CSV table of C-alpha atoms in Angstrom, one decimal:
chain,number,residue,atom,x,y,z
N,233,MET,CA,-4.6,-19.1,-6.8
N,234,SER,CA,-3.7,-20.9,-3.6
N,235,SER,CA,-0.5,-23.0,-3.3
N,236,GLU,CA,-2.8,-26.1,-3.0
N,237,GLU,CA,-4.2,-25.7,-6.5
N,238,PRO,CA,-2.4,-27.3,-9.4
N,239,MET,CA,-0.7,-24.9,-11.8
N,240,ALA,CA,-1.8,-24.9,-15.4
N,241,GLY,CA,0.8,-25.1,-18.2
N,242,SER,CA,3.7,-27.3,-19.1
N,243,ALA,CA,6.3,-28.5,-16.6
N,244,GLU,CA,8.7,-26.0,-18.2
N,245,SER,CA,6.2,-23.1,-17.8
N,246,GLN,CA,5.7,-24.1,-14.2
N,247,ALA,CA,9.4,-24.2,-13.5
N,248,ARG,CA,9.9,-20.8,-15.1
N,249,LEU,CA,7.0,-19.3,-13.0
N,250,ALA,CA,8.5,-20.8,-9.8
N,251,ALA,CA,11.9,-19.3,-10.7
N,252,LEU,CA,10.3,-15.9,-11.2
N,253,SER,CA,9.4,-15.7,-7.5
N,254,SER,CA,13.1,-15.4,-6.7
N,255,ALA,CA,13.7,-12.7,-9.3
N,256,ILE,CA,11.0,-10.4,-8.0
N,257,THR,CA,11.3,-8.0,-5.1
N,258,VAL,CA,8.2,-6.0,-4.0
N,259,LEU,CA,9.5,-2.4,-3.4
N,260,GLN,CA,6.2,-0.8,-2.5
N,261,SER,CA,2.6,-1.7,-2.1
N,262,ALA,CA,-0.1,0.9,-1.5
N,263,LYS,CA,-3.8,1.3,-1.8
N,264,PRO,CA,-4.5,4.7,-3.2
N,265,PRO,CA,-7.8,6.3,-2.1
N,266,PHE,CA,-8.9,6.6,-5.8
N,267,VAL,CA,-7.8,6.4,-9.4
N,268,PRO,CA,-9.7,8.9,-11.5
N,269,GLU,CA,-12.0,7.2,-14.0
N,270,GLY,CA,-10.5,7.2,-17.5
N,271,ALA,CA,-7.1,8.0,-16.0
N,272,GLU,CA,-4.0,8.0,-18.2
N,273,GLY,CA,-0.9,6.4,-16.8
N,274,MET,CA,2.4,8.2,-17.3
N,275,THR,CA,5.9,7.3,-16.2
N,276,ILE,CA,8.6,10.0,-16.1
N,277,ARG,CA,12.2,10.3,-15.0
N,278,VAL,CA,13.3,13.4,-13.1
N,279,ASP,CA,17.0,14.4,-13.0
N,280,TYR,CA,17.9,17.1,-10.5
N,281,PRO,CA,21.4,18.6,-10.4
N,282,PRO,CA,23.1,19.0,-6.9
N,283,GLY,CA,21.1,21.3,-4.6
N,284,ASN,CA,18.1,21.7,-7.0
N,285,PRO,CA,15.1,22.7,-4.8
N,286,GLY,CA,12.7,20.8,-7.1
N,287,LEU,CA,9.2,21.9,-8.0
N,288,PRO,CA,7.3,24.5,-5.9
N,289,PRO,CA,4.3,23.2,-4.0
N,290,HIS,CA,1.9,21.4,-6.3
N,291,ARG,CA,-0.7,18.6,-6.6
N,292,HIS,CA,-1.4,15.8,-9.0
N,293,SER,CA,-4.8,14.9,-10.3
N,294,GLY,CA,-4.3,11.2,-9.4
N,295,PRO,CA,-1.9,9.0,-7.4
N,296,ALA,CA,1.8,8.8,-8.1
N,297,PHE,CA,4.3,6.1,-7.3
N,298,GLY,CA,8.1,6.8,-7.3
N,299,TYR,CA,11.4,5.1,-7.0
N,300,VAL,CA,14.7,6.9,-6.4
N,301,LEU,CA,17.4,5.7,-8.8
N,302,GLU,CA,20.3,7.8,-7.6
N,303,GLY,CA,21.0,10.3,-4.8
N,304,GLU,CA,18.4,11.5,-2.4
N,305,ILE,CA,15.3,13.7,-2.5
N,306,LEU,CA,13.7,15.6,0.3
N,307,PHE,CA,10.0,14.6,0.1
N,308,GLU,CA,7.1,16.2,1.8
N,309,LEU,CA,3.3,15.8,1.5
N,310,GLU,CA,0.6,17.7,3.2
N,311,GLY,CA,0.0,16.3,6.7
N,312,GLU,CA,3.2,14.3,6.8
N,313,PRO,CA,6.7,15.3,8.1
N,314,GLU,CA,9.4,15.9,5.5
N,315,ARG,CA,11.6,12.9,4.9
N,316,VAL,CA,14.7,11.9,2.9
N,317,VAL,CA,14.1,9.2,0.3
N,318,ARG,CA,17.4,7.6,-0.8
N,319,ALA,CA,18.4,5.6,-3.8
N,320,GLY,CA,16.6,2.3,-3.8
N,321,GLU,CA,13.7,3.6,-1.7
N,322,THR,CA,10.2,4.3,-2.8
N,323,PHE,CA,7.5,7.0,-2.2
N,324,TRP,CA,3.9,7.5,-3.2
N,325,GLU,CA,1.3,10.1,-2.9
N,326,PRO,CA,-2.5,9.9,-3.2
N,327,GLY,CA,-3.0,12.8,-5.6
N,328,GLY,CA,-6.3,14.8,-5.6
N,329,ASP,CA,-6.4,17.6,-3.1
N,330,VAL,CA,-3.2,16.7,-1.2
N,331,ILE,CA,-0.4,19.3,-1.6
N,332,HIS,CA,3.1,18.0,-2.5
N,333,TYR,CA,5.4,20.5,-0.9
N,334,GLN,CA,8.9,19.2,-1.6
N,335,ASP,CA,10.7,16.8,-4.0
N,336,GLY,CA,14.1,18.5,-4.3
N,337,ASN,CA,17.6,17.1,-4.4
N,338,ASN,CA,18.7,16.7,-0.8
N,339,ARG,CA,22.4,16.6,-1.8
N,340,THR,CA,24.7,19.5,-2.8
N,341,ASP,CA,27.4,17.2,-4.2
N,342,ALA,CA,25.5,14.7,-6.4
N,343,TRP,CA,22.6,14.4,-8.8
N,344,SER,CA,19.3,12.9,-7.8
N,345,ARG,CA,17.3,10.8,-10.3
N,346,PHE,CA,13.9,9.3,-9.7
N,347,VAL,CA,11.2,7.6,-11.7
N,348,VAL,CA,7.5,8.4,-11.1
N,349,THR,CA,4.4,6.6,-12.5
N,350,MET,CA,1.4,8.8,-12.2
N,351,PHE,CA,-2.3,8.4,-13.0
N,352,CYS,CA,-3.7,11.7,-14.5
N,353,ALA,CA,-7.4,12.5,-14.6
N,354,PRO,CA,-8.6,13.0,-18.2
N,355,GLY,CA,-8.4,16.6,-19.4
N,356,ARG,CA,-6.4,17.7,-16.4
N,357,PRO,CA,-2.7,18.6,-16.3
N,358,MET,CA,-0.2,16.2,-14.8
N,359,LEU,CA,0.5,18.7,-12.0
N,360,THR,CA,-0.9,22.0,-10.9
N,361,LEU,CA,1.0,24.6,-8.9
N,362,VAL,CA,-0.5,25.8,-5.6
N,363,ASP,CA,-0.6,29.6,-5.1
N,364,ASP,CA,0.6,31.5,-2.0
N,365,GLU,CA,-3.0,32.3,-0.9
N,366,GLU,CA,-4.0,28.6,-0.8
N,367,LEU,CA,-0.8,27.7,1.0
N,368,ALA,CA,-1.6,30.3,3.7
N,369,GLN,CA,-5.2,28.9,4.0
N,370,ARG,CA,-4.0,25.4,4.4
N,371,ARG,CA,-0.9,26.1,6.6
N,372,HIS,CA,-2.6,24.3,9.5
N,373,LEU,CA,-2.6,21.0,7.5
N,374,ARG,CA,1.2,21.0,7.0
N,375,ALA,CA,3.2,18.9,9.5
N,376,PRO,CA,5.6,20.7,11.7
N,377,ARG,CA,9.0,21.2,10.0
N,378,PRO,CA,12.4,20.9,11.7
N,379,GLY,CA,13.7,24.4,12.5
N,380,ALA,CA,10.5,26.1,11.3
């Protein structure tokens, strides 16, 4: 709807809708390459104690969108440099064939907590671990790492 068109609803409804615009902050906007047909959406909270390395390399069957509630995580996807995502920041990954290398707690003195909404392909697990042989075969797709 353009701002030129009249809004439907009562004057009270229109005023509430106008007030809503000041209550909303867009944290992230992304166009995933695909969402598996028949996907199931799932939102989880992950709580890592200080220094927890997180999951080993894995992949998701569909896209995932996250928001760090507390602390920091070290986040790395195949083809992208590792980066620190801090409380109040977002991350996303396309899912599918892309390897998710890191999601561990970047702090040794505080917990990290984050929320992730994922779209899982029907009949497939939420995540699948990647074995050492595949990691070796795809090494050339991993971005250079500091000190590596």
